[in-house]
Amino acid sequence: MGSGVRKHSSSFNPKMSFLGGGALLKSQWRNLAWDEKSRFELIETIREYKPLAQVGVQQARLLLLGHVNVGKSSFFNTINSIFRNHVTAQAPVGSPRDQRSITTKMRAYQVRNGREGKDLNFKIVDTMGIEEERRRGFDPTELPYLLDGHVSDNHQFDPSGNISPEMPGFQKLPKLPEKIHCCIFVIDATSVSSLSDELLNKLNDMRTKITGRGIPIIVLMTKIDKACDQTRGDVSLVYKSATIQHLIAQTSSKIGVPVSHVLPVKNYTHEIELDPWVDVLALSALQQMLRFTDNYFDECLVTSGTGYVPPEKQSSDAWTRKATLNGSSAPAQMKQAWSNNNASTPTAVAGRITGVSVHNTPSGRNGVMAGVLGTPASKFPEAEKKPLLLEENHVVELDGEKEEKGQIEEDLVKKPEVEEINQTKMPDFNENLPNQIPQEVA
C-alpha cells in the first residue's frame, strides 16, 4: 500500500453492541469486506472497467445531481484521490456556510490512473447545485438537455434557463457516447429528515425525466460521519449502524427508489492522508454505479434492435471476470443465502424499520415456501402447523426434503439484539415513515 494511505488496526471488538449515539448491530446488514485485499481488488476491478465494445462507448458518463453543499464535487475528489494515491482537490468545493452553489459549470471530470497514467473508462459529470427557490440553482427543466447529450462540457449554467438549440456548442444530434448513462442523486445524511417539499418536488420531477429514458438512478448518501457517532469514529461500522440503516430506509421512501439503490459514503473533507475504509466504501458505491451503467447499455442494445452479440474471444480483464459466473463449477445443491423468512433481504430490513412484517407480504411464511422452493405452499402442510423461527445468517440447503439448519435464535423480528440505547444521543427521527418502502422505481 502506498505511503499516502493510513493503515487501520483491527481494534474493533465484535462483542461490543453499542456505541454512543445509536445502536450497533452484531452483524452487517449489507455484505462488504473491510480489508486491504478488498480495497485492492476494488481498485483493480474499476481500473479495468470498460463498456461492452458492441455498445460503441469509450467512457461511461455518470451525472451527479443534488442540493447545494451535499458533496457532489467532493465525491469526485474522493474517487480521484484514491486513484492518485493521495488526497486531491481538483474540483472546487464550498463550505458549510455557503448558501449558493460553488459549481456554476457542467464539468465532465476525468479520473486518471495515477499522475501519469491513462484515463479510466468513465467520467463523473458535476452540475450546479439545486435550490428550493425558483430561479435559483440548477433548473430541473433543463435536465433533458443534459441527459440527451445536447450540452457540452464547461457549459455555464444560468438559473433562469439558457439552454436552447441556438446556443453555441449545442449538440443537435448527439449519439450514445455523449449522453448520460447513470444518474446519481446526492443527499446529505444529516438533512434526510428535513428535506423540504420544494426540493423533493424538484427531485421527483427529475426522477420522472430520468426513468422515462431508461437511465438508472442511484442515491448517494453523504456525510455519514456527521449523522452517526459510530461511523464518525470508524467508517467500517456503517453497515452495522442502526442509525444509517434507518436513514437509508427513510431516503428510499422520500426519493422513491429501492433501498438497495441508496449507498452511504464518506467523502474526504478534512483529511490529508487516505483512509482505506473511506476508500472501500466510495469504491463499492462507484462499482455499483458502473454495474448499473452496464445494465443501461444492455437495454440500449435491446431497444436499438441489434441485440447482444457475444464476442469471438471473451475479455480477460478484472471487471469482466468478476461479472462472469463460471458454469463449470455449479453447485450440486441449490443454496439460499438468506434465512427461511427472508429476514436479511432489503425488503425485510426496511420492514423491520417501518414496522411492516415480512409475514404480511407474499414473501412471508407461505410466500417463501412457494417462492424459494418453487412449489405451492399447500404442498407444505408443515408450514401451516409449525411457527416459522427467525435466525441470523442462516443458510438453507435444498436437497430433496433435507434442510441444513444453523443455530436458531429467538424471534429476531421483534428487534435486533442491541444494548440499551441512549435516546438522548440518537438523531431525531420523529417523522412517520410510510407503511412500506418502495421496491420499484416509479
Short mmCIF file of N, CA and C in Angstrom, two decimals, residues 6 25 32 56 88 96 118 146 168 182 194 198 211 232 296 309 311 333 355 366 371 383 415 435:
data_model
loop_
_atom_site.label_atom_id
_atom_site.label_comp_id
_atom_site.label_asym_id
_atom_site.label_seq_id
_atom_site.Cartn_x
_atom_site.Cartn_y
_atom_site.Cartn_z
N ARG A 6 -3.36 5.64 5.20
CA ARG A 6 -3.25 5.36 6.63
C ARG A 6 -3.75 3.96 6.91
N LEU A 25 -25.47 -3.00 15.49
CA LEU A 25 -25.93 -4.37 15.32
C LEU A 25 -24.75 -5.34 15.37
N LEU A 32 -20.00 -6.35 2.99
CA LEU A 32 -18.87 -5.63 2.43
C LEU A 32 -17.64 -5.99 3.24
N GLY A 56 -20.22 0.73 -28.44
CA GLY A 56 -19.60 1.86 -29.13
C GLY A 56 -19.35 3.06 -28.26
N THR A 88 -6.77 14.72 -3.04
CA THR A 88 -6.74 15.77 -4.05
C THR A 88 -7.92 16.72 -3.87
N PRO A 96 -19.61 24.80 4.58
CA PRO A 96 -20.96 24.65 5.13
C PRO A 96 -21.75 25.96 5.20
N LYS A 118 -3.10 6.33 -17.58
CA LYS A 118 -4.11 6.53 -18.62
C LYS A 118 -5.45 6.94 -17.98
N LEU A 146 -29.22 17.77 -20.72
CA LEU A 146 -28.02 17.10 -20.22
C LEU A 146 -28.10 15.59 -20.45
N PRO A 168 -24.32 28.47 -28.72
CA PRO A 168 -23.06 27.89 -29.23
C PRO A 168 -22.74 26.56 -28.54
N CYS A 182 -25.84 7.03 -16.35
CA CYS A 182 -26.29 6.73 -14.98
C CYS A 182 -26.40 8.05 -14.23
N SER A 194 -35.27 16.42 7.12
CA SER A 194 -35.77 17.79 6.95
C SER A 194 -35.79 18.25 5.50
N GLU A 198 -40.34 21.51 -1.48
CA GLU A 198 -39.91 22.12 -2.74
C GLU A 198 -38.77 21.33 -3.36
N THR A 211 -36.02 8.28 -15.40
CA THR A 211 -36.53 6.91 -15.58
C THR A 211 -37.30 6.78 -16.89
N ARG A 232 -18.50 8.09 12.61
CA ARG A 232 -17.56 9.18 12.83
C ARG A 232 -16.23 8.64 13.34
N TYR A 296 -27.72 -0.44 -18.26
CA TYR A 296 -28.28 0.53 -19.21
C TYR A 296 -27.82 0.24 -20.63
N VAL A 309 -24.45 -9.41 -29.10
CA VAL A 309 -23.72 -10.41 -29.88
C VAL A 309 -22.45 -10.77 -29.12
N PRO A 311 -18.78 -11.70 -28.12
CA PRO A 311 -17.53 -11.54 -28.89
C PRO A 311 -16.90 -12.89 -29.19
N GLN A 333 -26.08 -28.65 -5.14
CA GLN A 333 -27.29 -28.34 -4.39
C GLN A 333 -27.55 -26.85 -4.43
N GLY A 355 -41.86 -1.24 10.64
CA GLY A 355 -42.87 -1.97 11.39
C GLY A 355 -43.74 -2.86 10.54
N ASN A 366 -45.76 -18.40 3.89
CA ASN A 366 -46.12 -19.24 2.77
C ASN A 366 -45.51 -18.76 1.47
N GLY A 371 -42.15 -19.44 -3.07
CA GLY A 371 -41.20 -18.74 -3.91
C GLY A 371 -39.85 -19.40 -3.96
N ALA A 383 -45.83 -26.10 7.00
CA ALA A 383 -45.68 -24.65 7.09
C ALA A 383 -46.86 -24.03 7.81
N LYS A 415 -36.83 -7.27 17.38
CA LYS A 415 -35.83 -6.21 17.28
C LYS A 415 -34.45 -6.87 17.23
N ASN A 435 -46.01 2.96 5.23
CA ASN A 435 -46.19 1.57 5.63
C ASN A 435 -45.22 0.63 4.94
#
